[in-house]
Coordinates of C-alpha atoms and ligand atoms in Angstrom, one line a residue:
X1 CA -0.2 74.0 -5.6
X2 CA 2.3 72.0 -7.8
X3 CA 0.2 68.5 -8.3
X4 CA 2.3 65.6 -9.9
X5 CA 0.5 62.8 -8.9
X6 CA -2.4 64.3 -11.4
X7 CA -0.7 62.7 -14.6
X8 CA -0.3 59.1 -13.3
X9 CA -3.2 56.4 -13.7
X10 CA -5.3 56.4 -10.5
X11 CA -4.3 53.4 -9.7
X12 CA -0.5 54.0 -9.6
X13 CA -1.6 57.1 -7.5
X14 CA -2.0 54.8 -4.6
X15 CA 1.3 52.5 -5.1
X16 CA 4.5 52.9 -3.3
X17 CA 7.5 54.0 -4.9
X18 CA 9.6 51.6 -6.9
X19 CA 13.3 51.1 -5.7
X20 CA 15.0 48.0 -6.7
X21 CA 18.4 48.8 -5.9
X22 CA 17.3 48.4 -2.0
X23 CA 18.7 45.7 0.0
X24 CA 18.4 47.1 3.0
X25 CA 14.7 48.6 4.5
X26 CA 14.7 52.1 3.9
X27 CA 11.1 52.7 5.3
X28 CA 11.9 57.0 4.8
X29 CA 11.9 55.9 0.9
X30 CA 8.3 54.9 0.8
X31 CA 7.1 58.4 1.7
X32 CA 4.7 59.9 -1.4
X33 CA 2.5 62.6 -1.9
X34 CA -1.0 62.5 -3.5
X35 CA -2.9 65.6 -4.5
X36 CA -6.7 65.1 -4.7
X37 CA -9.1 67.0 -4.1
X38 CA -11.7 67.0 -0.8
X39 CA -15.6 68.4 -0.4
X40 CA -15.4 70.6 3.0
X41 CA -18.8 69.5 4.4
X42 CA -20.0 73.3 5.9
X43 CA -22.0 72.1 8.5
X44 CA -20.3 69.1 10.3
X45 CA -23.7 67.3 11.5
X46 CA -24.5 66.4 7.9
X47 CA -21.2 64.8 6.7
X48 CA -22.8 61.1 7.1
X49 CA -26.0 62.6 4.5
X50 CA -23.3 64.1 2.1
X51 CA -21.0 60.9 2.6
X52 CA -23.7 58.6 1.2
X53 CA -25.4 61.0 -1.4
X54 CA -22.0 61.3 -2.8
X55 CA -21.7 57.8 -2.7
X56 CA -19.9 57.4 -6.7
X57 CA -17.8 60.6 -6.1
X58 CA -15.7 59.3 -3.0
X59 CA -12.4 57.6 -2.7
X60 CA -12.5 54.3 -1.7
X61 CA -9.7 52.9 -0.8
X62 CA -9.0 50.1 1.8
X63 CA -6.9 51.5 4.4
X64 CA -7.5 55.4 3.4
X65 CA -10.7 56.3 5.4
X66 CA -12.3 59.6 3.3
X67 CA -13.6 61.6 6.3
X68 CA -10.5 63.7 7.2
X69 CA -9.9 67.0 9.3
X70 CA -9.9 70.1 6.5
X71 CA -6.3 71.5 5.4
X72 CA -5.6 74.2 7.0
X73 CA -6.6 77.7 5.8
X74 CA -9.9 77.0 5.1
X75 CA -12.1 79.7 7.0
X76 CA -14.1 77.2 9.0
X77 CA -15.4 75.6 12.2
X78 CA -12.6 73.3 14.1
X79 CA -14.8 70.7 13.6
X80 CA -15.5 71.1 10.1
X81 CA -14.1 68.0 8.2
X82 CA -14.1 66.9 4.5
X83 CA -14.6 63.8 2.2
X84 CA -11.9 62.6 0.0
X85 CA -12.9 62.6 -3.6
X86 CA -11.6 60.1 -6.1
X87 CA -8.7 61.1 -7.8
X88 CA -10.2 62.1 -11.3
X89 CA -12.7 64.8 -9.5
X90 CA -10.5 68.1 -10.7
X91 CA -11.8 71.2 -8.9
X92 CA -11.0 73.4 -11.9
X93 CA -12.4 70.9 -14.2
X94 CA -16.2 70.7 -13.6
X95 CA -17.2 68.1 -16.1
X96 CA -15.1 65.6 -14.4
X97 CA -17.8 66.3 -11.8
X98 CA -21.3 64.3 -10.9
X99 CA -24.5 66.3 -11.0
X100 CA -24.5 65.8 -7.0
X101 CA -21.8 67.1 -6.6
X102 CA -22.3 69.9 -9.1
X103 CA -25.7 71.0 -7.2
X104 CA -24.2 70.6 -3.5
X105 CA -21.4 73.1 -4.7
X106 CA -23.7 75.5 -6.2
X107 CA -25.9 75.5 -3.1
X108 CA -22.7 76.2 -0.8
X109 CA -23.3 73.2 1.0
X110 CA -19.9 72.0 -0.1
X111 CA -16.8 73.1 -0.6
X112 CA -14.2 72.0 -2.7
X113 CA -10.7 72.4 -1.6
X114 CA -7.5 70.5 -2.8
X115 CA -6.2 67.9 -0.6
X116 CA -2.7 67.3 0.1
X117 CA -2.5 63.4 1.4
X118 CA 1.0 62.1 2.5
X119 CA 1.0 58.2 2.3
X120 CA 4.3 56.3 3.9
X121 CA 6.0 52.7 4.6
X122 CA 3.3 52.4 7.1
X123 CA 0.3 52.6 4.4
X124 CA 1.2 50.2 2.1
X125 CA 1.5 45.8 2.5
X126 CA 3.9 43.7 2.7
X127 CA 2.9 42.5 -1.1
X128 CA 2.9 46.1 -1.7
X129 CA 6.5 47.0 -0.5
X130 CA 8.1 43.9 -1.2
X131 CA 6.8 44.2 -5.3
X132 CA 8.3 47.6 -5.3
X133 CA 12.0 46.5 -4.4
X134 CA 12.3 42.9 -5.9
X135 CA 13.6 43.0 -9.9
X136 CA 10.6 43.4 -12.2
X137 CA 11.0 40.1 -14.0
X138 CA 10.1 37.9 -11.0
X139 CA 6.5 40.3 -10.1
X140 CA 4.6 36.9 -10.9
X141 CA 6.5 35.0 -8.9
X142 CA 6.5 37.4 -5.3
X143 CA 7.6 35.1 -2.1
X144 CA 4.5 36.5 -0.7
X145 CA 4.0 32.7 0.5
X146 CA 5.4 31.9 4.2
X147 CA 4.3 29.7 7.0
X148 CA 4.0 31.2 10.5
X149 CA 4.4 29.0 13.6
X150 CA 3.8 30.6 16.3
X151 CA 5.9 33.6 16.5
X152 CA 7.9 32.2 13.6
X153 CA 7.5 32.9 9.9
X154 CA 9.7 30.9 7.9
X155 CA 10.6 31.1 4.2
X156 CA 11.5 29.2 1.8
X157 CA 13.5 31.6 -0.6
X158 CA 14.2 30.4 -4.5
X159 CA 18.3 31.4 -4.8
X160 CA 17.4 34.5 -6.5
X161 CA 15.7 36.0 -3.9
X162 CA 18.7 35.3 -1.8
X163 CA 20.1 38.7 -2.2
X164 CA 16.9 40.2 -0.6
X165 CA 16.2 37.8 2.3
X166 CA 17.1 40.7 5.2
X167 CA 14.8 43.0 3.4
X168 CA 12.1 40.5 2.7
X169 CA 12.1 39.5 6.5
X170 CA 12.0 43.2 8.0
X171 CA 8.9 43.8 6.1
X172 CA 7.2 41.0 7.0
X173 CA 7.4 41.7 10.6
X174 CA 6.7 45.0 9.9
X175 CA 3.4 44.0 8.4
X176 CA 2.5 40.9 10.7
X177 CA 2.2 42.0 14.4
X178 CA 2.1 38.0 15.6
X179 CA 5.7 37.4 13.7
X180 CA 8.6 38.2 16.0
X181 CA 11.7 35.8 14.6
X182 CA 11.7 35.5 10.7
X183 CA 13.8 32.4 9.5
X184 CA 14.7 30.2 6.0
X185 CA 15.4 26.8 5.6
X186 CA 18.7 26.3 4.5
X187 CA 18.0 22.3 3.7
X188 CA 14.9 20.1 2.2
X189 CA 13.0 19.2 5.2
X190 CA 12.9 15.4 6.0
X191 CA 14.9 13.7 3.0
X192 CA 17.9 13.0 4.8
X193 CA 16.5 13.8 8.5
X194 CA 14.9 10.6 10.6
X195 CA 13.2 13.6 12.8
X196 CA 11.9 15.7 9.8
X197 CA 13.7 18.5 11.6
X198 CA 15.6 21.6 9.3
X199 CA 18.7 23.7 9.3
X200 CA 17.6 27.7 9.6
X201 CA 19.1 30.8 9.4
X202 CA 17.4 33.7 11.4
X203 CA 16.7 36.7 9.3
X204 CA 15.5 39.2 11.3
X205 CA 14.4 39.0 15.2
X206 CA 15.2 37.2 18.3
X207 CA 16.5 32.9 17.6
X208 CA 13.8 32.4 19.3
X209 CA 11.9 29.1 18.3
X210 CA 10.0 28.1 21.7
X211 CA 6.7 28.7 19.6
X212 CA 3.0 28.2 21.3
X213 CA -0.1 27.0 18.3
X214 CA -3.3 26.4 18.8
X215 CA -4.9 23.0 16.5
X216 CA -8.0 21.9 17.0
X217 CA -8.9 23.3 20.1
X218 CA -5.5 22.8 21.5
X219 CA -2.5 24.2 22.6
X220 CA 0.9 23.4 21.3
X221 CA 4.3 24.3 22.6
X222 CA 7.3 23.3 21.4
X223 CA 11.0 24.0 20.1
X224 CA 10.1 24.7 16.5
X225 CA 14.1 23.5 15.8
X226 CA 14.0 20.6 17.6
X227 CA 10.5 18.8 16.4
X228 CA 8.4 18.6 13.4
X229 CA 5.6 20.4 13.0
X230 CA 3.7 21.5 10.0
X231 CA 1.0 24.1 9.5
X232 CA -0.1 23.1 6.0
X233 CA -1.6 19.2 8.0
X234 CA -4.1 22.0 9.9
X235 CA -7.1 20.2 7.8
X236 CA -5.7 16.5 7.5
X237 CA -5.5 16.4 11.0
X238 CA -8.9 17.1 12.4
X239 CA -9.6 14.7 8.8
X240 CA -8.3 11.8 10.4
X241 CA -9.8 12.7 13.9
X242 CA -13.3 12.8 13.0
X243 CA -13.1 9.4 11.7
X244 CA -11.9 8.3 15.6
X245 CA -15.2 7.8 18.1
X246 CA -15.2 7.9 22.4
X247 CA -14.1 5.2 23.7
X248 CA -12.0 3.5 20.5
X249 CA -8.4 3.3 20.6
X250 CA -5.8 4.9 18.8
X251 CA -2.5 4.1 18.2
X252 CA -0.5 7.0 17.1
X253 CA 2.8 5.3 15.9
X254 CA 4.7 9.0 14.8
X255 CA 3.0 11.2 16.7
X256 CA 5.3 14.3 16.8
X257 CA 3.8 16.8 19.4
X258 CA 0.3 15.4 19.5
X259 CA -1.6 17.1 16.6
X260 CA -3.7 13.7 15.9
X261 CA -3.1 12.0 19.6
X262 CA -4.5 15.3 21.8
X263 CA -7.6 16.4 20.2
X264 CA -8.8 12.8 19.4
X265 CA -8.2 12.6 23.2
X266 CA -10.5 15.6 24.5
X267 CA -13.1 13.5 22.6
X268 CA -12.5 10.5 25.2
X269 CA -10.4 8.5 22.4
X270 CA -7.7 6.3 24.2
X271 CA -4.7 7.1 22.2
X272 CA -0.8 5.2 22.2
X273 CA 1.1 8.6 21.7
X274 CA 4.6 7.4 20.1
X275 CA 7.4 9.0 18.9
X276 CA 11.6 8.3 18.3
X277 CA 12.0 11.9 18.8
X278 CA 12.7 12.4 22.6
X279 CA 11.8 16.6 22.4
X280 CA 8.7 15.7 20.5
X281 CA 8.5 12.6 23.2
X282 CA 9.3 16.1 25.9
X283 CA 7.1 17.7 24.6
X284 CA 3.9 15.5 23.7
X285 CA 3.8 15.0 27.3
X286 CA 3.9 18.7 28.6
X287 CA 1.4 19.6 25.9
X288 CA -1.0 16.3 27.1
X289 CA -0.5 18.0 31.1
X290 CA -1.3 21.2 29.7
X291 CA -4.2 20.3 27.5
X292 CA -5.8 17.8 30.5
X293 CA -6.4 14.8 28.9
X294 CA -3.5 12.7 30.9
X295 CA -6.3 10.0 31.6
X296 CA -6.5 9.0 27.8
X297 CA -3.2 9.9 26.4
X298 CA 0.1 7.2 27.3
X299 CA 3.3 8.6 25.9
X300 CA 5.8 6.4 24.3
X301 CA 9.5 7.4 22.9
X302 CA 9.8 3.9 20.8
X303 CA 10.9 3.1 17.5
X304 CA 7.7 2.6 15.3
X305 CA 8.3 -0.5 13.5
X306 CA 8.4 -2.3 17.1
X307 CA 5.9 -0.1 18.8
X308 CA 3.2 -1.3 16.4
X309 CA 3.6 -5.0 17.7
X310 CA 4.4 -3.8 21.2
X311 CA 1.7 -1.5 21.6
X312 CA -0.5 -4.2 20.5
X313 CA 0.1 -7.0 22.7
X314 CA 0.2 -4.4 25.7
X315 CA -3.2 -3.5 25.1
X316 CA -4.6 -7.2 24.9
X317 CA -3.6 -7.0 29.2
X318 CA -4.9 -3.3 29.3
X319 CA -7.0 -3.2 32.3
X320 CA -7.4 0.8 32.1
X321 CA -10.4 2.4 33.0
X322 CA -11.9 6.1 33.9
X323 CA -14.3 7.0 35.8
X324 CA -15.9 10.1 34.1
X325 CA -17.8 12.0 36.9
X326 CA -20.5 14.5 35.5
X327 CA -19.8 18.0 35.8
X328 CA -22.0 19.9 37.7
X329 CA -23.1 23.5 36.7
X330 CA -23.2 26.0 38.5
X331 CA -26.9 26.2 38.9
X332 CA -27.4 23.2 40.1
X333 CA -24.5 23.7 42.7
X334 CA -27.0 26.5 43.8
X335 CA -30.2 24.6 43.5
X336 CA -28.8 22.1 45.5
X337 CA -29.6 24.0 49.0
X338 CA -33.0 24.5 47.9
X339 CA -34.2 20.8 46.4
X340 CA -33.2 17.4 47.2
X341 CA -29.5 17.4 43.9
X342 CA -30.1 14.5 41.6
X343 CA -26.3 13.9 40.6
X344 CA -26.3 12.1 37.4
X345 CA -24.4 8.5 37.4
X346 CA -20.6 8.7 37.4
X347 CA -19.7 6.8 33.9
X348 CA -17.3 4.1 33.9
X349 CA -14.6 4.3 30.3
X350 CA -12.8 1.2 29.6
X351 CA -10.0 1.1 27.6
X352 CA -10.6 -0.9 24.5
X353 CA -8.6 -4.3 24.2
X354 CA -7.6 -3.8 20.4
X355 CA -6.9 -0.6 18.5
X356 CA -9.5 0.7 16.6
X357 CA -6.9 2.6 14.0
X358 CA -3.4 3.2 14.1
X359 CA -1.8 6.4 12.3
X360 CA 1.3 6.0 10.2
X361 CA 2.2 9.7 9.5
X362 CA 6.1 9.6 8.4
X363 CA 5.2 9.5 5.0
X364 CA 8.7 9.4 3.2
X365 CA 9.1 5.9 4.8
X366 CA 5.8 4.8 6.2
X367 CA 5.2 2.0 3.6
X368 CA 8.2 0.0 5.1
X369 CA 6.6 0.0 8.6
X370 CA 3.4 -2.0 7.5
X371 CA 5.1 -5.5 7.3
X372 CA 5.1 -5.1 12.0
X373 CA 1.1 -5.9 10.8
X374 CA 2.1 -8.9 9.4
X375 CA 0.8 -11.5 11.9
X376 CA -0.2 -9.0 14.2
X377 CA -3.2 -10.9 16.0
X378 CA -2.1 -14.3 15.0
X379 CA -3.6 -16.7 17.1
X380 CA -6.2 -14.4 19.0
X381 CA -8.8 -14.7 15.5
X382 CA -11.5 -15.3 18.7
X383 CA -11.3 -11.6 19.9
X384 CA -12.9 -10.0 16.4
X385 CA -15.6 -10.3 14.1
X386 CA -17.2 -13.1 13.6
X387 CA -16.7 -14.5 17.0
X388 CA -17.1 -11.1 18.4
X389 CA -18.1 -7.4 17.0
X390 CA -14.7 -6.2 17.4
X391 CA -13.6 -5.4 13.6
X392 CA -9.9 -5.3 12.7
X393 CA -8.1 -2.4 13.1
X394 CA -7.8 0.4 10.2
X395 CA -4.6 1.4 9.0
X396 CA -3.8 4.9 7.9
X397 CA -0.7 5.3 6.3
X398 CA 0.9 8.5 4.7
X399 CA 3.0 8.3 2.1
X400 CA 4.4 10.3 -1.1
X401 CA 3.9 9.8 -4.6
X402 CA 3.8 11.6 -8.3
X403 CA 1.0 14.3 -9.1
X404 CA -1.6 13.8 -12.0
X405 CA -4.8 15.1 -12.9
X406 CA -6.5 12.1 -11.6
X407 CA -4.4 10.7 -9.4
X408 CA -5.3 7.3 -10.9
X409 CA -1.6 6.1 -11.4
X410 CA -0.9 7.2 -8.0
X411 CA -3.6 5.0 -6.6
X412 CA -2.7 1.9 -8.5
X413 CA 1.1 2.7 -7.4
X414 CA 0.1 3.3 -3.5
X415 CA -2.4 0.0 -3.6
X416 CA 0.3 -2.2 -5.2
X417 CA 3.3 -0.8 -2.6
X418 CA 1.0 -1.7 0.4
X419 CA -0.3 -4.6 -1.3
X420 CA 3.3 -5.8 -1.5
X421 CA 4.5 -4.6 1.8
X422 CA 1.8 -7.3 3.3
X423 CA 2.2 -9.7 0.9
X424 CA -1.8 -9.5 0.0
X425 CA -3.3 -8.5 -3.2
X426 CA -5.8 -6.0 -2.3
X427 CA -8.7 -7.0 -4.9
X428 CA -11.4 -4.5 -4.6
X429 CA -13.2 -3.4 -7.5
X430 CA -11.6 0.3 -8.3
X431 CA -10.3 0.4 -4.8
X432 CA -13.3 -0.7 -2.4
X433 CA -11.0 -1.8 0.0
X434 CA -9.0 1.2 0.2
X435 CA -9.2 5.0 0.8
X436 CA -6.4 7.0 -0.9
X437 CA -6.7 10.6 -0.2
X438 CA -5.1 13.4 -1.6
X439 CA -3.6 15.4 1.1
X440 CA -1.4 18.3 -0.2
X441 CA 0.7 18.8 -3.0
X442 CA 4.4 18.9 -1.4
X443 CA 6.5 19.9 -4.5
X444 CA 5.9 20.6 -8.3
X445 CA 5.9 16.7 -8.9
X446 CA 4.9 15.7 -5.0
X447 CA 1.8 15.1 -3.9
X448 CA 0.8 13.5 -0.4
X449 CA -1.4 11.1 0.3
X450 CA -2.9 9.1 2.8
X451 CA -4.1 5.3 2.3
X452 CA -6.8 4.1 4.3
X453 CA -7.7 0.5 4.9
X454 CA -9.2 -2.5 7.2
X455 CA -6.2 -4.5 8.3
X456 CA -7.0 -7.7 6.5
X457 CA -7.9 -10.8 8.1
X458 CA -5.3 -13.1 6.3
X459 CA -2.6 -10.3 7.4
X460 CA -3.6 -10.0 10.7
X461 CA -3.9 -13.4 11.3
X462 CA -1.2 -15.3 9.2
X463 CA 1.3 -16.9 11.2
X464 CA 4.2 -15.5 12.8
X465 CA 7.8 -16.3 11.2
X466 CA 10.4 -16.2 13.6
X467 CA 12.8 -13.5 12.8
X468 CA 16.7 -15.2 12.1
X469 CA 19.3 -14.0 12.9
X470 CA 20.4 -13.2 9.0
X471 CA 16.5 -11.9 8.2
Ligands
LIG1 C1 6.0 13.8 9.6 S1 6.2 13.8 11.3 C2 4.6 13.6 11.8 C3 4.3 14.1 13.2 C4 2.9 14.2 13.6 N1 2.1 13.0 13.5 C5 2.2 15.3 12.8 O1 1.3 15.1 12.1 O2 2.7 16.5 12.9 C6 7.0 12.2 11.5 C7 7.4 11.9 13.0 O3 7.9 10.6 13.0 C8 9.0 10.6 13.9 N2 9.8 9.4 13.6 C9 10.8 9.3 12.7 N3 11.2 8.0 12.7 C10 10.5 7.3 13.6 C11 10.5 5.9 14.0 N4 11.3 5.0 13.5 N5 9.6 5.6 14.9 C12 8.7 6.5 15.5 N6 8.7 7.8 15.1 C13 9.6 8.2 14.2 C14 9.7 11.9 13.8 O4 10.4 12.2 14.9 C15 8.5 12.8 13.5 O5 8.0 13.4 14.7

């Protein structure tokens, strides 16, 4: 049998074929023949024993499973199978075998046969395929890297990849079963866009973009090109969650589709769910139905800046409550014909008169909504601390900002900004009275961050100056 494959480095054994002329999928192409050889295991009860005593002589590959039916010809039992041996075991060759395998031979336990293993397109990964069609130069630099929402992978091609965007996006629904529509952006998201909604060109599948994602616990649909959405906040938001408790209220001032407002509400948070956007307005409501937590979720389709003072004084006349009834289990459902059923006490939720936190997540412009705090609870000083327990609100507010080792400049610049947006000098020693938290790196010189901090009492409470008509 003519064996090629023998010459090349083991490794390369395994790799596609190179074609970088492609542009458009030939899977037929990727079809390659490896010769190896195989140990025919005579009696077929003991090929587990010989599997593990040849344990160093075995191909092991990911994908390539090394018990396989013998080639034909061989003068055996149907059932007879053999092991795949690694590719520098040469029958002819017996120094390039182990002593285990030698003695097994010898004994006529084994026998060793060449092995004629046909790998195609279906074999190999998307990394795989894709490094054997784009130009050799850019290997380092593979667009390996896509987000999936939903059914929806979108890249986010450099221009020289351009040429290969068809091809890039058949293989990577070939190789991802959950991707149906493939899509790029053909503008920087959010820059020039109040909605932080994109421009897209479908490269391969349906223009579908009614996706369905699960965050958190819950379940997510929207029209992918109508809202914002972002699969790289899948950690900040469960983040900023945790830090909410039962029974405290949230205000969500940009809430998109709910990723902060529903989960912190399936933990019995009250939560203001706002948004400009009427689809994410649409659809924050559906997704609220769908996810059952109506009771502590009120939907709003507002502009922030006058949400923040509107939501506020709402919830001073708030006379919301639930009443949280104990679920029963089934057990005791059962019990309950045999003993007298102790039902434990319905609980009674009141909504909160004040906001515990409000989220500012619009971070390209987010700074400029914090001066709606200005004055916010001026004149109601009795309703918080020290003339009650109630503390001042928290503020978290994303924004962008520079990248750095440290991030020190960044936190001076974000402290100063929201220092000046309020017209306070926040004075804590190295930041005491403010979190900033590194959230994600956004662009080679973009980082994102969130600044977290106790509304101050002197903001909160200053007095009120009429707006003019000029100011
Ligand atoms: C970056 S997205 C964040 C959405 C959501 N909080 C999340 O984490 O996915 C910003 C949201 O702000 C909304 N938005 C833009 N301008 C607004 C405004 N003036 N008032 C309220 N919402 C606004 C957009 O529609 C968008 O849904």
């Amino acid at each position: 049998m003519n064996q090629p494959s023998r010459t090349l480095a083991s490794t390369d054994m395994f790799r596609p074929p190179i074609n970088r002329a492609m542009r458009s999928l030939d899977r037929a192409f990727f079809r390659k023949d490896v010769y190896l050889a195989a140990a025919c295991v005579l009696d077929s009860k003991l090929i587990a024993t010989y599997r593990n005593e040849l344990h160093g002589d075995i191909l092991k590959l990911e994908r390539l499973p090394p018990i396989r039916p013998i080639p034909p010809g061989i003068a055996a039992d149907k059932n007879t199978k053999c092991l795949l041996l690694k590719p520098d075991i040469q029958i002819e060759d017996r120094s390039s075998w182990s002593p285990k395998l030698h003695s097994l031979v010898e004994s006529q336990q084994l026998l060793l046969t060449p092995f004629h293993l046909q790998l195609d397109y279906n074999y190999w990964t998307y990394h795989d395929i894709i490094s054997a069609i784009l130009p050799q130069q850019d290997q380092d630099e593979i667009p390996v890297g896509f987000s999936v929402v939903g059914h929806v992978a979108h890249l986010n091609l450099r221009d020289r990849y351009l040429p290969y965007k068809t091809l890039i996006a058949s293989v990577l629904i070939d190789k991802n079963p959950t991707i149906r529509t493939v899509i790029n952006k053909i503008d920087d998201v959010g820059e020039e866009n109040e909605f932080r909604t994109f421009r897209y060109e479908v490269l391969a599948g349906p223009d579908d973009m009614n996706v369905e994602v699960k965050e958190q616990d819950c379940l997510f649909s929207f029209d992918y090109s109508k809202v914002y959405w972002n699969t790289r906040l899948g950690t900040e938001h469960p983040r900023l969650v945790s830090k909410f408790k039962p029974g405290e209220a949230v205000c969500d001032v940009m809430a998109g589709v709910g990723p902060f407002a529903l989960p912190a509400a399936k933990n019995k948070v009250w939560v203001w769910a706002n948004d400009l956007n009427p689809e994410s307005h649409r659809s924050l409501v559906a997704n609220t139905n769908r996810n059952k937590v109506a009771p502590f979720v009120r939907p709003f389709c507002e502009d922030g800046h006058s949400f923040i003072r509107s939501s506020s004084s709402r919830l001073l006349d708030s006379k919301r409550q639930i009443t949280l009834r104990p679920k029963v289990s089934r057990t005791a459902r059962t019990n309950e014909n045999q003993k007298p059923f102790q039902q434990a006490p319905s609980e009674i939720l009141k909504e909160p008169k004040v906001f515990s936190h409000y989220i500012l997540n619009l971070p390209a412009s987010a700074l400029t909504f914090l001066p709606s705090f200005i004055g916010l609870y001026s004149g109601h000083d009795h309703l918080f601390h020290p003339y009650t327990g109630t503390k001042l609100p928290m503020i978290h507010v994303y924004c962008f900002s520079t990248k750095s080792d440290d991030n020190k400049i960044e936190e001076a610049k974000i402290r100063e900004e929201v220092g000046r947006q309020l017209g306070y000098e926040f004075r804590g020693i190295e930041g005491a009275e403010m979190e900033i938290w590194d959230v994600r790196d956004v662009a080679p010189q973009k980082r994102m961050f969130c600044a977290s901090f106790r509304l101050p009492a002197e903001v909160a409470f200053r007095e009120r100056i009429p707006r003019t008509v000029d100011s």
